[in-house]
Short mmCIF file of C-alpha atoms in Angstrom, two decimals:
data_model
loop_
_atom_site.label_atom_id
_atom_site.label_comp_id
_atom_site.label_asym_id
_atom_site.label_seq_id
_atom_site.Cartn_x
_atom_site.Cartn_y
_atom_site.Cartn_z
CA MET A 1 44.19 23.50 212.89
CA PRO A 2 42.79 26.66 214.50
CA ASP A 3 42.35 26.74 218.24
CA SER A 4 38.71 26.19 219.32
CA LYS A 5 38.86 29.21 221.67
CA PHE A 6 39.81 31.37 218.70
CA LEU A 7 36.87 30.06 216.64
CA VAL A 8 34.47 30.64 219.52
CA GLY A 9 35.84 34.18 219.90
CA VAL A 10 35.34 34.87 216.19
CA ALA A 11 31.78 33.50 216.31
CA VAL A 12 30.89 35.55 219.39
CA GLY A 13 32.47 38.67 217.86
CA ALA A 14 30.55 38.22 214.61
CA ALA A 15 27.29 37.71 216.51
CA ALA A 16 27.93 40.87 218.56
CA VAL A 17 28.60 42.93 215.41
CA LEU A 18 25.37 41.67 213.81
CA LEU A 19 23.37 42.35 216.98
CA LEU A 20 24.75 45.88 217.38
CA GLY A 21 24.25 46.58 213.67
CA GLY A 22 20.63 45.45 213.89
CA LEU A 23 20.01 47.48 217.03
CA GLY A 24 21.64 50.56 215.47
CA THR A 25 19.53 50.21 212.34
CA ARG A 26 16.38 49.88 214.45
CA LEU A 27 17.19 53.03 216.44
CA VAL A 28 18.07 55.11 213.37
CA SER A 29 15.08 53.94 211.33
CA ARG A 30 12.41 55.09 213.77
CA THR A 31 9.42 56.72 212.14
CA GLU A 32 7.97 58.48 215.18
CA SER A 33 8.57 62.13 215.98
CA THR A 34 7.46 64.52 218.74
CA THR A 35 7.40 68.15 217.72
CA GLU A 36 6.69 71.31 219.69
CA LEU A 37 3.72 73.35 218.53
CA ASN A 38 5.40 76.75 218.72
CA GLN A 39 4.68 80.05 217.00
CA PHE A 40 7.13 79.32 214.16
CA ASP A 41 6.10 75.78 213.19
CA THR A 42 2.35 75.97 213.78
CA MET A 43 -0.60 77.00 211.66
CA THR A 44 -4.38 76.48 211.93
CA VAL A 45 -6.31 73.80 210.01
CA ASP A 46 -10.08 73.50 210.50
CA GLY A 47 -9.83 75.54 213.72
CA HIS A 48 -7.12 73.28 215.24
CA LYS A 49 -3.43 73.84 215.79
CA ALA A 50 -1.45 72.07 213.09
CA LEU A 51 2.19 71.41 212.30
CA LYS A 52 3.21 73.22 209.11
CA PRO A 53 3.55 70.96 206.05
CA LYS A 54 7.21 71.90 205.50
CA ILE A 55 8.07 70.68 209.02
CA VAL A 56 6.30 67.34 208.52
CA ALA A 57 7.85 66.92 205.06
CA GLY A 58 11.36 67.82 206.20
CA ARG A 59 11.34 65.53 209.22
CA THR A 60 9.83 62.66 207.20
CA GLU A 61 12.34 63.10 204.38
CA GLY A 62 15.24 63.08 206.85
CA LYS A 63 14.05 59.89 208.57
CA TYR A 64 12.70 58.06 205.52
CA HIS A 65 16.18 57.11 204.28
CA PRO A 66 18.52 57.22 207.31
CA LEU A 67 20.79 54.41 206.07
CA PRO A 68 21.30 52.90 202.60
CA TRP A 69 19.60 49.64 203.62
CA VAL A 70 16.60 51.37 205.28
CA GLY A 71 13.94 53.00 203.14
CA VAL A 72 14.26 54.76 199.82
CA LYS A 73 15.65 58.25 199.20
CA VAL A 74 12.71 60.56 198.42
CA HIS A 75 11.86 64.26 198.29
CA VAL A 76 8.73 64.67 200.46
CA SER A 77 5.88 67.15 200.13
CA CYS A 78 2.73 67.32 202.25
CA PRO A 79 -0.60 68.83 201.10
CA THR A 80 -1.50 70.70 204.27
CA GLY A 81 -0.62 71.10 207.92
CA LEU A 82 -0.89 68.07 210.22
CA LYS A 83 -3.78 68.75 212.62
CA ALA A 84 -2.85 68.30 216.28
CA VAL A 85 -5.75 65.93 216.86
CA THR A 86 -5.08 62.33 217.93
CA GLY A 87 -5.95 59.94 215.12
CA THR A 88 -5.60 62.47 212.31
CA VAL A 89 -4.24 60.85 209.14
CA MET A 90 -2.93 62.57 206.03
CA THR A 91 -0.91 61.39 203.06
CA CYS A 92 2.32 63.04 202.01
CA THR A 93 4.02 62.27 198.70
CA GLY A 94 7.59 61.10 198.25
CA ARG A 95 9.19 61.63 194.85
CA ARG A 96 12.06 59.28 194.02
CA THR A 97 15.02 60.32 191.89
CA ASP A 98 13.57 58.38 188.93
CA GLY A 99 10.41 60.54 189.06
CA SER A 100 8.11 57.87 190.48
CA THR A 101 6.10 58.65 193.61
CA VAL A 102 5.23 56.86 196.82
CA ASP A 103 2.37 57.67 199.21
CA ILE A 104 3.53 58.22 202.79
CA PRO A 105 0.77 57.99 205.39
CA VAL A 106 1.27 60.26 208.42
CA THR A 107 -0.71 59.61 211.63
CA VAL A 108 -1.01 61.67 214.82
CA ILE A 109 -0.44 59.43 217.85
CA ARG A 110 -0.81 62.03 220.62
CA ALA A 111 -1.55 65.73 220.71
CA THR A 112 -1.55 68.34 223.45
CA ASP A 113 -1.70 72.14 223.34
CA SER A 114 2.09 72.29 223.19
CA HIS A 115 3.29 69.11 221.40
CA ILE A 116 2.28 66.66 218.68
CA THR A 117 3.58 63.10 218.39
CA TRP A 118 3.21 61.60 214.94
CA LYS A 119 4.59 58.80 212.81
CA PHE A 120 4.84 57.98 209.14
CA GLY A 121 4.64 54.69 207.28
CA ARG A 122 7.15 53.29 204.82
#
């Protein structure tokens, strides 16, 4: 019969692996991003600074499927630049490998003259 200390050690080890795996998944699957509004990544939309659509699409695509068990692999495109105005919402499109599409809402959380913080929904 196995020693009870051994069984407790196995149980504690398994719990630690699950906890660290869950924490790692949570950290990797974040959907928020802060981006500098510099001369290379910025355009103007309706008279406001905006993050270029290729920047929003690229960052979203990279974070949408960070691990096999988080999100779905998609190719993302965005219709226009993301205005650096708090509360701005736009919808990007994710195209799956089977050709189907998914709408990806993108929302500006904070905006200053030099940075924009935004997040996307899964």
